Coordinates of C-alpha atoms in Angstrom, one line a residue:
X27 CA -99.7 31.9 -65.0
X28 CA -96.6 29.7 -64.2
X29 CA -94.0 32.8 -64.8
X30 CA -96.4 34.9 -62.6
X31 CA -96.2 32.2 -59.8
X32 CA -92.8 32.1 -60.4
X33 CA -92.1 35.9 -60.3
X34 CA -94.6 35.8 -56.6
X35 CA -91.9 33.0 -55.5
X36 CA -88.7 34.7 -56.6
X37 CA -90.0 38.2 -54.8
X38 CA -90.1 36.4 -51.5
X39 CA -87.3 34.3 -51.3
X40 CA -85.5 37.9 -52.4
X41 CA -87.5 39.6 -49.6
X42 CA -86.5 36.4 -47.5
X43 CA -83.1 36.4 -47.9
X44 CA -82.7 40.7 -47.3
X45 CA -84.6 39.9 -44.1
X46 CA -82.3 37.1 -43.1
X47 CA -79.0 38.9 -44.0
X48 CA -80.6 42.5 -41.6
X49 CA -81.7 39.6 -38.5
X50 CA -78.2 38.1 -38.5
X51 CA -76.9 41.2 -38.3
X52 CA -78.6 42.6 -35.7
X53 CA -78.4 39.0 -33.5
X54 CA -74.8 39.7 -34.1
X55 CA -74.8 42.9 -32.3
X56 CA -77.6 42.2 -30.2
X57 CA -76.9 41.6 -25.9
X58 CA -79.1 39.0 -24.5
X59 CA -79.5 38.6 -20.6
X60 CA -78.1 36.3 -18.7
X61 CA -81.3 34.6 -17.6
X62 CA -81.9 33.6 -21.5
X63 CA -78.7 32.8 -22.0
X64 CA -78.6 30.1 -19.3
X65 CA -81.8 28.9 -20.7
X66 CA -80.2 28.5 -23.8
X67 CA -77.8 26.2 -22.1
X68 CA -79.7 23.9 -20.4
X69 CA -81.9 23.5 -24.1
X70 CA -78.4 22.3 -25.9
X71 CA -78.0 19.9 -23.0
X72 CA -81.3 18.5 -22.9
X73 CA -81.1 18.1 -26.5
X74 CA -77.7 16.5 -26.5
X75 CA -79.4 13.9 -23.8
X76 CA -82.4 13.5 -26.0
X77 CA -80.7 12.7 -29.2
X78 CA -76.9 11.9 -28.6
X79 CA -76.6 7.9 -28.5
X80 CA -73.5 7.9 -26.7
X81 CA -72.9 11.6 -24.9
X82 CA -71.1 10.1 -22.0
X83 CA -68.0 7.7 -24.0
X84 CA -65.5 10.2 -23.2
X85 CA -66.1 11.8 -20.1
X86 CA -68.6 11.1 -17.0
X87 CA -72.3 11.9 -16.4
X88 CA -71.2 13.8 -13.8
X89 CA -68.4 15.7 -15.0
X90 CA -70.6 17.1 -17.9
X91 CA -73.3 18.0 -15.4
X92 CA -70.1 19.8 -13.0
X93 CA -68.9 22.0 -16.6
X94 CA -72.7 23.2 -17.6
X95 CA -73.4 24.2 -13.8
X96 CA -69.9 26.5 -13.3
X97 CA -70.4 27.3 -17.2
X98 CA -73.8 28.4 -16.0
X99 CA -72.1 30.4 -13.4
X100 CA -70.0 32.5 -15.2
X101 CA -72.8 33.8 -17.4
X102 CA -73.7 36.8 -15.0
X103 CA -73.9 39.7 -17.7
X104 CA -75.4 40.3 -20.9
X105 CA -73.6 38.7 -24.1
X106 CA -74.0 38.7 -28.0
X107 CA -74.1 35.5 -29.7
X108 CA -70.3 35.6 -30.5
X109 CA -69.6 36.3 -27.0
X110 CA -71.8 33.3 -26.1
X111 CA -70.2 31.1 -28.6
X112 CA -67.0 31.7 -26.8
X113 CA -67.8 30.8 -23.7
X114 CA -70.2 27.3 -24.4
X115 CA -68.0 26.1 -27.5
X116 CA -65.3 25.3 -24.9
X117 CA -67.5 23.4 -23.0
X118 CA -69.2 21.6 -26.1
X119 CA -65.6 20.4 -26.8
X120 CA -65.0 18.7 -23.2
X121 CA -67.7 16.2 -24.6
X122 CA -64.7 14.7 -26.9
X123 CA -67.0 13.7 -29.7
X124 CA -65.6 15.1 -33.2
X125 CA -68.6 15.9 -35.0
X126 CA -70.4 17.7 -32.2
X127 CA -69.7 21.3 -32.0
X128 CA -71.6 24.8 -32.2
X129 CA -71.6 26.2 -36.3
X130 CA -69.9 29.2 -36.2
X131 CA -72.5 32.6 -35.6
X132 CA -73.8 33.6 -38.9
X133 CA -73.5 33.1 -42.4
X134 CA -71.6 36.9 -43.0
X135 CA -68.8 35.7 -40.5
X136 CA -68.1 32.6 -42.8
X137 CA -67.5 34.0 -45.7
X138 CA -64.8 36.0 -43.8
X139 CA -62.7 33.5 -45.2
X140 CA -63.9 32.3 -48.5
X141 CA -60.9 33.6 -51.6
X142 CA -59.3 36.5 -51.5
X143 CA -59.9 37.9 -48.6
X144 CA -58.1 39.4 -45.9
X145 CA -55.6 36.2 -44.9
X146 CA -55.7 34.1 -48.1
X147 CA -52.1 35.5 -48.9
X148 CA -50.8 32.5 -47.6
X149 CA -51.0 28.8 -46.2
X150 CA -50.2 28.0 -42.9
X151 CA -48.8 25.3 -40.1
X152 CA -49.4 25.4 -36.8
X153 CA -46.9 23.8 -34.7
X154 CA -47.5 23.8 -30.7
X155 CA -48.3 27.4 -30.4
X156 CA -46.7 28.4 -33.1
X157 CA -48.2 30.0 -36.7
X158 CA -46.1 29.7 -39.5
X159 CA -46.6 30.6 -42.9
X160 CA -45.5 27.7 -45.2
X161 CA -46.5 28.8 -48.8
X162 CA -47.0 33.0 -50.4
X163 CA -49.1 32.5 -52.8
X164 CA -47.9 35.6 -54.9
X165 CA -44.6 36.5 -53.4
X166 CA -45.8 39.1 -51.1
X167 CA -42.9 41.0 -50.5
X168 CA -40.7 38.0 -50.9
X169 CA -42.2 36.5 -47.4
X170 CA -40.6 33.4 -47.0
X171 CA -41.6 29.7 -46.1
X172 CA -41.6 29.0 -42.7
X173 CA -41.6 32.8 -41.4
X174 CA -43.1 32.8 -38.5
X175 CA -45.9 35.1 -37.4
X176 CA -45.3 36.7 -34.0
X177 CA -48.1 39.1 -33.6
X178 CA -51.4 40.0 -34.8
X179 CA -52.7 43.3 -34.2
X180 CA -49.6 43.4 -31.4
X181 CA -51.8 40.3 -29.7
X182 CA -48.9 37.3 -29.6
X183 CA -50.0 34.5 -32.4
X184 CA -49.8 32.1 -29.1
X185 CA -52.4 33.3 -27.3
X186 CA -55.0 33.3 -29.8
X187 CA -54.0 29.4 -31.1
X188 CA -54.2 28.6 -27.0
X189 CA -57.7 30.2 -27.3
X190 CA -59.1 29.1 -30.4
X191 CA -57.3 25.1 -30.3
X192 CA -60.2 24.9 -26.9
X193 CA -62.7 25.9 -29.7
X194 CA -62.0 22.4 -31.8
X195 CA -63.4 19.3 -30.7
X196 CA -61.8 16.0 -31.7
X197 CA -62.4 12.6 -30.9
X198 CA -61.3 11.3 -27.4
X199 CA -58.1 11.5 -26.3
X200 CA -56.6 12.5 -29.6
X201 CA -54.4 15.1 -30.0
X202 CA -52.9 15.1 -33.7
X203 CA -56.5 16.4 -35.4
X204 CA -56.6 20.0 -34.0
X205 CA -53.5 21.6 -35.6
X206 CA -54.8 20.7 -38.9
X207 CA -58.0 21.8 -38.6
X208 CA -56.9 24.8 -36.1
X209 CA -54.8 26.2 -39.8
X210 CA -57.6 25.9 -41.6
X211 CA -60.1 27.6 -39.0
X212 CA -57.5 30.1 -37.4
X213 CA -58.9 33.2 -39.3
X214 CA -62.1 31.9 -39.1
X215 CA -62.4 32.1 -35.3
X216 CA -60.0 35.4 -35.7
X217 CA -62.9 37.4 -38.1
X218 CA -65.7 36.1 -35.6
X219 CA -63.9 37.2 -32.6
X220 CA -62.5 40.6 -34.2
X221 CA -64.7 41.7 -36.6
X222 CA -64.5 42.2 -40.7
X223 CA -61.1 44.1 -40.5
X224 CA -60.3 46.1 -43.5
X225 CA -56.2 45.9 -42.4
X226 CA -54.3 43.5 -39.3
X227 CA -50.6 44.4 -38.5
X228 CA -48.5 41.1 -38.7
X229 CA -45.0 41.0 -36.9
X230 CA -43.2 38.0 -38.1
X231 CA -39.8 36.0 -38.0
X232 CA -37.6 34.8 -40.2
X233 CA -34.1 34.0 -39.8
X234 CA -34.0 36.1 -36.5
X235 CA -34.9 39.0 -38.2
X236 CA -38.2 40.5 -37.4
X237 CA -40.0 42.5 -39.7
X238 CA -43.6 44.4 -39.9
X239 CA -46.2 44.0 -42.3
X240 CA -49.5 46.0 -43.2
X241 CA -51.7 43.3 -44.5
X242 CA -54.9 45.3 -46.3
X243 CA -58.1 43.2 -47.5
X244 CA -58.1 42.8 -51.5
X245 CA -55.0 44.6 -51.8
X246 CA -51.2 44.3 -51.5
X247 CA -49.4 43.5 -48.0
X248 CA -47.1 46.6 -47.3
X249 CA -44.1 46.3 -44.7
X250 CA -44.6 49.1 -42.7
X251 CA -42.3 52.4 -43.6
X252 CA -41.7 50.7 -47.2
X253 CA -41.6 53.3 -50.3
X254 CA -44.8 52.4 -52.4
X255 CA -42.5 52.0 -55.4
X256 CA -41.6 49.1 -53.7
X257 CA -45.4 47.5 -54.0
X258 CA -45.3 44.1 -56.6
X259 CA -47.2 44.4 -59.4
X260 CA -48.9 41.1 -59.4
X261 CA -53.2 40.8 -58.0
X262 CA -54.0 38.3 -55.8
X263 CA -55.0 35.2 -57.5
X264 CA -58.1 33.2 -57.2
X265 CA -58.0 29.9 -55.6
X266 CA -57.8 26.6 -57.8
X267 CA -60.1 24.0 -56.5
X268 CA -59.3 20.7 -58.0
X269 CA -60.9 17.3 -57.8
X270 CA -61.3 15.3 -55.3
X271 CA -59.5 12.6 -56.2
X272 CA -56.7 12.2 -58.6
X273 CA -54.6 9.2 -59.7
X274 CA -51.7 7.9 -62.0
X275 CA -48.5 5.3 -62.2
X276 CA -45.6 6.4 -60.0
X277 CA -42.3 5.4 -62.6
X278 CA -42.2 4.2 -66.1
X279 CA -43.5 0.8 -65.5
X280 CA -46.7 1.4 -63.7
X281 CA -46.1 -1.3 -61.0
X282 CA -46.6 1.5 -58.6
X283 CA -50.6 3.0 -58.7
X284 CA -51.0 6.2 -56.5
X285 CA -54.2 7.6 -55.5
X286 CA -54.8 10.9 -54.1
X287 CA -58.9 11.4 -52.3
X288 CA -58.9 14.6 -51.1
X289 CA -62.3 14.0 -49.5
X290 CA -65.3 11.2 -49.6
X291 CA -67.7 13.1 -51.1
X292 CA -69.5 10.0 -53.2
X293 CA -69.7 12.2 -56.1
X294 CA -69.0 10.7 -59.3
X295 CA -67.2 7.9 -56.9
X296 CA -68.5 4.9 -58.8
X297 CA -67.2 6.0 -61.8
X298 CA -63.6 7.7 -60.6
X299 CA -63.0 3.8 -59.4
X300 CA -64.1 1.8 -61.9
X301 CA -61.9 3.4 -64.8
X302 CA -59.1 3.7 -62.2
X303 CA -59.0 0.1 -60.7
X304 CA -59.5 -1.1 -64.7
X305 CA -56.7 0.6 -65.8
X306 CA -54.7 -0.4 -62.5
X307 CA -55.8 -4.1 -63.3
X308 CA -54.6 -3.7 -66.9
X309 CA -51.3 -2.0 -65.7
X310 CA -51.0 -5.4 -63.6
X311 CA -49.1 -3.2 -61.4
X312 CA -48.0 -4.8 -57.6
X313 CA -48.5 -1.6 -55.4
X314 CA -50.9 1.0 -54.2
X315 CA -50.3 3.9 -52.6
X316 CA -53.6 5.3 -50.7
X317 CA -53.6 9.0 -50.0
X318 CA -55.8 10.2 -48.0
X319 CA -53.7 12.9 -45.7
X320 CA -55.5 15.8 -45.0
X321 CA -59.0 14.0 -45.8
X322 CA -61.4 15.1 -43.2
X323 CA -64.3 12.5 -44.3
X324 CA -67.6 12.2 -45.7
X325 CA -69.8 9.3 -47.6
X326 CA -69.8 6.4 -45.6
X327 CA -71.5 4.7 -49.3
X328 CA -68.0 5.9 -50.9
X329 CA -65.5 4.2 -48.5
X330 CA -67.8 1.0 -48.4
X331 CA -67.0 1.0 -52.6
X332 CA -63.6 2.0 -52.5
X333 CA -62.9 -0.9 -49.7
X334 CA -64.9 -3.4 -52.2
X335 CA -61.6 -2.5 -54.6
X336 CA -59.2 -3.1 -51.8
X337 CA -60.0 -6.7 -50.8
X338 CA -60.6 -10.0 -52.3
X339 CA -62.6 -11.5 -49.4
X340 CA -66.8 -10.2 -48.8
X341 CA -66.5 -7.6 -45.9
X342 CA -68.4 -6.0 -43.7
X343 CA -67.4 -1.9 -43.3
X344 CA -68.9 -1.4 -39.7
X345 CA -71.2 -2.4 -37.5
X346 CA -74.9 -1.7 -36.8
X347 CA -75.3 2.2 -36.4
X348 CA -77.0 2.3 -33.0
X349 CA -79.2 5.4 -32.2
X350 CA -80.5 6.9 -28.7
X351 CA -84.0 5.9 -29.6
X352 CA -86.7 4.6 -32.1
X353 CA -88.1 8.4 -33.1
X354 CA -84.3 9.7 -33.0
X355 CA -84.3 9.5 -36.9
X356 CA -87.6 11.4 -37.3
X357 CA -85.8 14.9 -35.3
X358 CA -83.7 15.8 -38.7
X359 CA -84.9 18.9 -39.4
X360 CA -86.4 17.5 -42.8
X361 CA -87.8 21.7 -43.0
X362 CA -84.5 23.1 -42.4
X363 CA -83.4 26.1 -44.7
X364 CA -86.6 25.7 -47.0
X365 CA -88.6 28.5 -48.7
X366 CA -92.1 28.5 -48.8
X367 CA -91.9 26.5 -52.3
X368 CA -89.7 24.1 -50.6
X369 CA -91.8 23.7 -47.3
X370 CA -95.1 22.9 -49.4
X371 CA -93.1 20.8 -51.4
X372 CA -91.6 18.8 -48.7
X373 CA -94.7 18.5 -46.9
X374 CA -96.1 16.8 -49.4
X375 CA -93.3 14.2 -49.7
X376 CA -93.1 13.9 -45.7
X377 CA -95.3 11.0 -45.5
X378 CA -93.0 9.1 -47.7
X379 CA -89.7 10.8 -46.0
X380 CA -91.8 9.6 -42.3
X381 CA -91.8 5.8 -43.9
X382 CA -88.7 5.0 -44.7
X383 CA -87.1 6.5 -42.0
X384 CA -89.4 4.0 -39.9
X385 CA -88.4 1.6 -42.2
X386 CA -84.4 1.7 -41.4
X387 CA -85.4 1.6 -37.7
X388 CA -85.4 -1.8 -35.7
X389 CA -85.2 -2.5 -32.1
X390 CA -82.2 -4.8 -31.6
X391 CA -81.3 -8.0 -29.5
X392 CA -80.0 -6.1 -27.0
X393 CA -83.0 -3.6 -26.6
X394 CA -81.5 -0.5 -28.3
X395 CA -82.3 1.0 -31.6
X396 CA -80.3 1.1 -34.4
X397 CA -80.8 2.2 -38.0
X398 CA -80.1 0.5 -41.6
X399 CA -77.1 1.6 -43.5
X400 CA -75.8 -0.1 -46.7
X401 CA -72.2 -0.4 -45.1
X402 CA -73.0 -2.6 -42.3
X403 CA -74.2 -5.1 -45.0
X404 CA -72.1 -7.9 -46.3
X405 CA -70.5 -6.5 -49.5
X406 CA -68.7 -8.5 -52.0
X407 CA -65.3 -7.6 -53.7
X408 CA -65.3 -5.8 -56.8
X409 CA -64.2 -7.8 -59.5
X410 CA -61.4 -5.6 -60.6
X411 CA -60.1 -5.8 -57.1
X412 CA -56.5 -4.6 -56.3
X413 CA -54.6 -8.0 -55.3
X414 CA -51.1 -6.7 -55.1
X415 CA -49.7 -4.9 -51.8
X416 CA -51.2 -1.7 -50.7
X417 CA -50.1 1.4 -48.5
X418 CA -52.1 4.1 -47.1
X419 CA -50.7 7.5 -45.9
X420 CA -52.7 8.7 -42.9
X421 CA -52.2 11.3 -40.5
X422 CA -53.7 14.1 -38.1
X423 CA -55.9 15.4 -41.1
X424 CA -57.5 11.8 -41.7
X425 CA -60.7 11.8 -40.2
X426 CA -64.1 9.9 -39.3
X427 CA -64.8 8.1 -42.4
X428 CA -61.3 8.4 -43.6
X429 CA -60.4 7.2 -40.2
X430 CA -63.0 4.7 -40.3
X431 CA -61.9 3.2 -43.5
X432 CA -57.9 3.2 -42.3
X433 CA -59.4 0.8 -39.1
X434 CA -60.8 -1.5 -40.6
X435 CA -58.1 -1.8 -43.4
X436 CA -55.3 -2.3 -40.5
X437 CA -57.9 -4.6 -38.3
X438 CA -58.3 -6.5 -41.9
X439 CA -54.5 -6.6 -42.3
X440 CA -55.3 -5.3 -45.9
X441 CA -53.0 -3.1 -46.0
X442 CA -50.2 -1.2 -44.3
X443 CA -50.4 2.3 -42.7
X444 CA -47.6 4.8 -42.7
X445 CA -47.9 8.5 -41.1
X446 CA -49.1 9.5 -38.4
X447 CA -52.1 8.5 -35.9
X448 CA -55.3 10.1 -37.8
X449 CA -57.5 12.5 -36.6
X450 CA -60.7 10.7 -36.0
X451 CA -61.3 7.8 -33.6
X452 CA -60.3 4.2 -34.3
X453 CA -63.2 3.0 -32.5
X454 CA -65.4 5.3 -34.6
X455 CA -67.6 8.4 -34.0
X456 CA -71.1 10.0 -33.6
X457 CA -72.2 11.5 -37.1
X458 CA -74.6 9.7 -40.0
X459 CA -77.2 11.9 -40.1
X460 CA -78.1 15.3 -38.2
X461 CA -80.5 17.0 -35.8
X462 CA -79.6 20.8 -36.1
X463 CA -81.2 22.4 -32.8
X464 CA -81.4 26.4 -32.7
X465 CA -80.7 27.8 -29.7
X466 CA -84.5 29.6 -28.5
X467 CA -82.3 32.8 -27.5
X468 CA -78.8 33.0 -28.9
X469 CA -79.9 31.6 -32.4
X470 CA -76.7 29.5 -32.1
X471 CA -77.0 26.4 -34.2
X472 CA -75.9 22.7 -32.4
X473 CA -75.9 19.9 -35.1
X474 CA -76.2 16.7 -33.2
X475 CA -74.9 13.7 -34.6
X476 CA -77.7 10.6 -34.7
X477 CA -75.7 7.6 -35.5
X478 CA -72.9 6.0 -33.3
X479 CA -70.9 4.4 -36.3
X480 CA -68.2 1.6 -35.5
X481 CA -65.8 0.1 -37.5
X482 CA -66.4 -3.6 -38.2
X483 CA -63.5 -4.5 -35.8
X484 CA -62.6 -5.8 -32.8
X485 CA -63.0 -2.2 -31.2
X486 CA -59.8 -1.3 -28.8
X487 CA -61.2 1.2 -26.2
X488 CA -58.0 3.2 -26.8
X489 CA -59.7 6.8 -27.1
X490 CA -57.3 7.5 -29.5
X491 CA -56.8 7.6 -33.6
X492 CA -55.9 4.5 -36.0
X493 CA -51.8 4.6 -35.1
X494 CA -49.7 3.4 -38.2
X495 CA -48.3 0.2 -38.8
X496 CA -45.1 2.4 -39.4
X497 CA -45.2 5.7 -37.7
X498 CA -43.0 8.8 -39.8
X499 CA -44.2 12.2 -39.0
X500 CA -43.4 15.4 -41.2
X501 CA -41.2 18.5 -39.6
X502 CA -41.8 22.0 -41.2
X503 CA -38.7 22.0 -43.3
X504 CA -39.7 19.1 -44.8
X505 CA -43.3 20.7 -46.0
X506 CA -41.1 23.9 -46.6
X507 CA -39.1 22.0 -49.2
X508 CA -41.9 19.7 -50.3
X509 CA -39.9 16.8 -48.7
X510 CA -42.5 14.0 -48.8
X511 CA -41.0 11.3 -45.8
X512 CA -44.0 9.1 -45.6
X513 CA -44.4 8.8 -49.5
X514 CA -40.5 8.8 -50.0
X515 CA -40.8 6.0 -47.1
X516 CA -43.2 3.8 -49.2
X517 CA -41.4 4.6 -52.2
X518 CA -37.9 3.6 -50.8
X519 CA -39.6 0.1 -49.4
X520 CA -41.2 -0.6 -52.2
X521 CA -37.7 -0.3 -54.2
X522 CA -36.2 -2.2 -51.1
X523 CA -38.4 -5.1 -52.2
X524 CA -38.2 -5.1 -56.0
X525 CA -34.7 -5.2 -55.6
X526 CA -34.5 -8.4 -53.4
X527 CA -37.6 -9.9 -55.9
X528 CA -34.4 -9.9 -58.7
X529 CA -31.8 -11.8 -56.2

């Protein structure tokens, strides 16, 4: 009886899933008039003032209200989804709140640029509006580091970065997030605006010397006119995806401990920093070096335990996580994504889901509503606490929690901060937890962050990212020729003050 239930189950997730993959296709081709699609509109705003708790920090009530009328305005013929995308995305972004954008339409766009696809030949920098390729993964044709790529598809590189950077929302006033996310995303927003091409024509740079190339999905890139005897024999690779964190002693006396967190995904945390801040402790080494460049964020829970290893005084990581209002924590979408299995199952555990959501909800002095999170607790310091001098290497790529962990580290005077100013807010951003509102009409997804979460600091109403106690910023030659400044920086200080330790 149980495999025949099973087998029932199986058939129409199966059935489910075919049926989802054929609707997002056709949504993806589908027009929708203009009257639904300014419906649509005014449905992401009304839900943005329903659930956002602070939609207005960065820009006025009345300059949102101006950009959704004259976005309204320009909607006067039928659009697909994509088409839709492109023109409220931009206006999503004026907002200035990180974490608040439109997902990308469609699951089959997405996977555009999972491994070895069409552009995973390379890595890439983006430099004003300028695309560079920075690493050739197998030696395509001998492409060189820092060639730059003029043209795609005989469409200049610069106008689609000038397009696609008003696609990336940051934090405020910042300004050093969006070229590393914009290298990541590039060829994501270039597949969602152009299709699943099968082959793009590149025109790059190098050494003043242009050159043509014929880049062809799964295969080898070909510069145009080139004998095929030419071709390299190696297949593209498939990507390595390593940890997320990593450390070990820098030198052969382990006085200097470097850690590397990629990103703050809590999993197997606990147990990554026990063994390492043991061993650290054992090593009785003086320094840390804290990596976390290039660390978009994640667990609030694992920055709150990795701080409880960087202090020897109780802390607390931020403040009371304020919502818009008491029922803001019930609109999570608790159904989202769920089979019918899932949604009987789930609606069984909703009363229980219902009551502790409650639960974490109070009304505070001030009248507004916050909710209970671990990290705004006092926490105590971990017993194998780091007591020696730290450094942590930030820069555009550091963001929300990894921003909101560098804050209160330099409020805290824990530790010093060398790079460049991060990505996310010093103040702190709207995130937590999530509502994810579907457009009635376009199907476009808006995930709408609950929780304003603060620093526990003395907050500076700067609108920008936590700037470094010492500020070093990395050119492309120096990423070219793996030229680490802000490490060799720390590294030279930290010989700097060994060296007058022994006068």
């Amino acid at each position: 009886m149980a495999l025949k239930i099973s087998l029932i189950l199986f058939g129409l997730i199966f059935l489910s899933s075919c049926s989802s993959v054929a609707n997002s296709e056709q949504q993806e081709k589908a027009l929708i008039e203009p009257d639904l699609l300014k419906k649509d509109v005014d449905y992401a705003y009304s839900k943005l003032k329903e659930m956002h708790p602070q939609l207005y920090r960065y820009t006025t009530r009345k300059d949102l209200d101006y950009r959704i009328d004259s976005l309204k305005q320009t909607i006067n013929k039928p659009l697909t989804p994509v088409q839709f995308y492109l023109k409220l995305q931009p206006v999503i972004t004026t907002i200035r709140e990180g974490h608040l954008s439109l997902t990308l339409p469609f699951e089959k766009i997405k996977k555009s640029y999972d491994g070895r696809r069409l552009f995973n030949y390379f890595r890439y920098y983006i430099k004003g509006n300028h695309l560079y390729i920075i690493e050739n993964k197998d030696s395509i044709y001998n492409i060189k580091p820092g060639t730059e790529i003029l043209s795609i598809n005989d469409v200049p590189a610069a106008s689609y970065i000038s397009r696609y950077r008003k696609l990336i929302s940051s934090d405020g006033q910042n300004t050093t997030f969006k070229p590393y996310y914009l290298k990541d995303t590039f060829f994501c927003f270039f597949s969602m605006e152009n299709g699943f091409l099968d082959r793009v024509k590149i025109e790059t740079l190098y050494n003043n010397n242009k050159q043509t190339y014929i880049l062809e999905r799964e295969k080898q890139i070909e510069p145009q006119n080139e004998k095929s005897q030419n071709k390299p024999a190696s297949s593209l690779k498939s990507f390595y995806c390593s940890a997320n964190r990593s450390f070990h002693f820098l030198g052969d006396d382990n006085s200097i401990a470097y850690i590397n967190i990629k990103k703050f995904s809590n999993s197997n945390s606990n147990k990554f920093y026990k063994e390492t801040f043991a061993r650290i402790k054992e090593a009785k080494s003086s320094y840390l070096i804290l990596d976390i460049r290039n660390n978009y964020g994640g667990s609030l829970q694992e920055i709150n335990k990795l701080y409880s290893y960087l202090t020897s005084q109780p802390f607390t990581l931020i403040k009371p996580s304020r919502l818009n209002s008491g029922f803001t924590p019930l609109k999570t979408n608790y159904f989202k994504k769920s089979n019918a299995l899932e949604y009987a199952l789930k609606g069984i555990t909703y009363p229980t889901y219902f009551f502790l959501k409650t639960l974490h909800t109070y009304k505070g002095d001030d009248g507004k509503f916050y909710y209970k999170i671990k990290a705004d607790k006092v926490t105590q310091p971990n017993k194998n606490a780091f007591q020696g001098k730290i450094f942590v290497l930030i820069n555009g790529g550091s963001y929300s929690a990894s921003s909101i962990i560098s804050s209160k580290l330099k409020f805290d005077k824990t530790a010093t901060l060398v790079g460049e100013e991060t990505g996310g807010a010093n103040d702190g951003t709207v995130a937590g937890f999530y509502s994810y509102q579907i457009l009635p009409y376009s199907k476009l997804t808006l995930p709408i962050g609950l929780l304003l979460v603060n620093p526990n600091i003395t907050l500076t109403n700067s609108q920008k990212g936590v700037i470094p106690d010492v500020p070093i910023s990395e050119t492309l030659q120096d990423i070219i020729s793996k030229n680490d400044v802000q490490l060799n920086w720390v590294k030279n200080e930290i010989a700097k003050e060994k060296k007058n330790l022994k006068k």
